[in-house]
CSV table of C-alpha atoms in Angstrom, one decimal:
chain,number,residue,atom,x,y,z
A,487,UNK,CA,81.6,89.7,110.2
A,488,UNK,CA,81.0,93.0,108.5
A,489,UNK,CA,83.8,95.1,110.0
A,490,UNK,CA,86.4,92.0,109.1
A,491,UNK,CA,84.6,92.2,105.5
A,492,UNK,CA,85.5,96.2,105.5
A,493,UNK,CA,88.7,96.3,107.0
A,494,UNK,CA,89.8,93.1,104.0
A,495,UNK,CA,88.0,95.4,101.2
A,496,UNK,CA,90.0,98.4,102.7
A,497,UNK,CA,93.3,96.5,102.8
A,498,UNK,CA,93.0,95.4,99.2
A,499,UNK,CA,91.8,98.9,98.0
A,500,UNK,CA,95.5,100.5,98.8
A,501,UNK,CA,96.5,98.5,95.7
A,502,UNK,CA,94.3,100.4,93.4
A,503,UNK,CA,96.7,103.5,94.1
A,504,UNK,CA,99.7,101.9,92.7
A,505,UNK,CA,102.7,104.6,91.4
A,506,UNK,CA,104.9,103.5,88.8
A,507,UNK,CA,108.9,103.3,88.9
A,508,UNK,CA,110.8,105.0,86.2
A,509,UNK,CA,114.2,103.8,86.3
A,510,UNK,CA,116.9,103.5,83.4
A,511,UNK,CA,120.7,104.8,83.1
A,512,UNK,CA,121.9,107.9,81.3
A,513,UNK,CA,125.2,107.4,79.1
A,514,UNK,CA,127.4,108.9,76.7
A,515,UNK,CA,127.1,107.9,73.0
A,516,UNK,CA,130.6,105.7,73.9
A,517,UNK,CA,128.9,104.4,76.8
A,518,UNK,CA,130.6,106.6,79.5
A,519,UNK,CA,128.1,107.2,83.1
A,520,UNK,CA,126.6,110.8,82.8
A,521,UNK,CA,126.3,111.9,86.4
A,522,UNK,CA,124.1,114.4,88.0
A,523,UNK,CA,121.9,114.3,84.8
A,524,UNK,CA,118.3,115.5,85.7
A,525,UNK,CA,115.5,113.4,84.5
A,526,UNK,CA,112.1,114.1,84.5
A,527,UNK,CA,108.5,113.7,83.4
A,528,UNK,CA,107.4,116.7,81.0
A,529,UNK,CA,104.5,118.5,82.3
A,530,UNK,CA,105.3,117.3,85.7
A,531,UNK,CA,107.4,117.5,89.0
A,532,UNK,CA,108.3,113.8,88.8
A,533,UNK,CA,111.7,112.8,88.2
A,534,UNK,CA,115.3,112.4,90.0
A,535,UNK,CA,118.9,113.0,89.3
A,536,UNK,CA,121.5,110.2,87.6
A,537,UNK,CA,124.5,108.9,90.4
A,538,UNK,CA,128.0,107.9,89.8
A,539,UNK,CA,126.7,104.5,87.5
A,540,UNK,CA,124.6,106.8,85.8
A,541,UNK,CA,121.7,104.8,87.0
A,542,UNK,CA,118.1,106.9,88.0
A,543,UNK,CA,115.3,105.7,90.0
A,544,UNK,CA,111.7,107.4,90.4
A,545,UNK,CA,108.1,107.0,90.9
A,546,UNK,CA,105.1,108.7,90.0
A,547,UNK,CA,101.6,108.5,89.7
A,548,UNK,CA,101.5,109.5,86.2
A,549,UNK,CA,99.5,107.1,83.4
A,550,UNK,CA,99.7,106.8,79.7
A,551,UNK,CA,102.6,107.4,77.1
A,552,UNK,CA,104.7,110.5,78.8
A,553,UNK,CA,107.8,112.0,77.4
A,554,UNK,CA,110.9,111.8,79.2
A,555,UNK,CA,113.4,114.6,79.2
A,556,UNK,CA,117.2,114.0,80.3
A,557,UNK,CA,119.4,117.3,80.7
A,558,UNK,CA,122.4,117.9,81.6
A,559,UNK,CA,124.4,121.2,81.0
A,560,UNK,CA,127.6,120.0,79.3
A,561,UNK,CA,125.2,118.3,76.2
């Protein structure tokens, strides 16, 4: 009974280590797709790359209000 009691309370702890997805879409200001647009997390390695749609997709462990940054040479 106490090893099924452990391995429950270590199944449910893996929950506590959650990541949050950052996801959005990068555009012009007439609504054109920017691709290849790098967006990131300031003050971290977290962050991805816009495709074709202009659509971006990460996750990170970070918590709290955090700044985004989107770059892209040509603006």
């Amino acid at each position: 009974m106490k090893y099924q009691f452990f391995i429950i309370c270590l199944i449910t702890s893996f929950n506590c280590w959650s990541q949050t997805i950052v996801s959005g879409r990068v555009v012009t200001s007439k609504g054109e797709p920017i691709i290849g647009a790098n967006i990131y997390l300031e003050g971290t390695y977290d962050g991805g790359t816009s495709n074709e749609e202009g659509l971006f997709e990460f996750s990170t462990s970070e918590i709290g209000v955090r700044v985004l940054i989107v770059s892209y040479m040509s603006y």
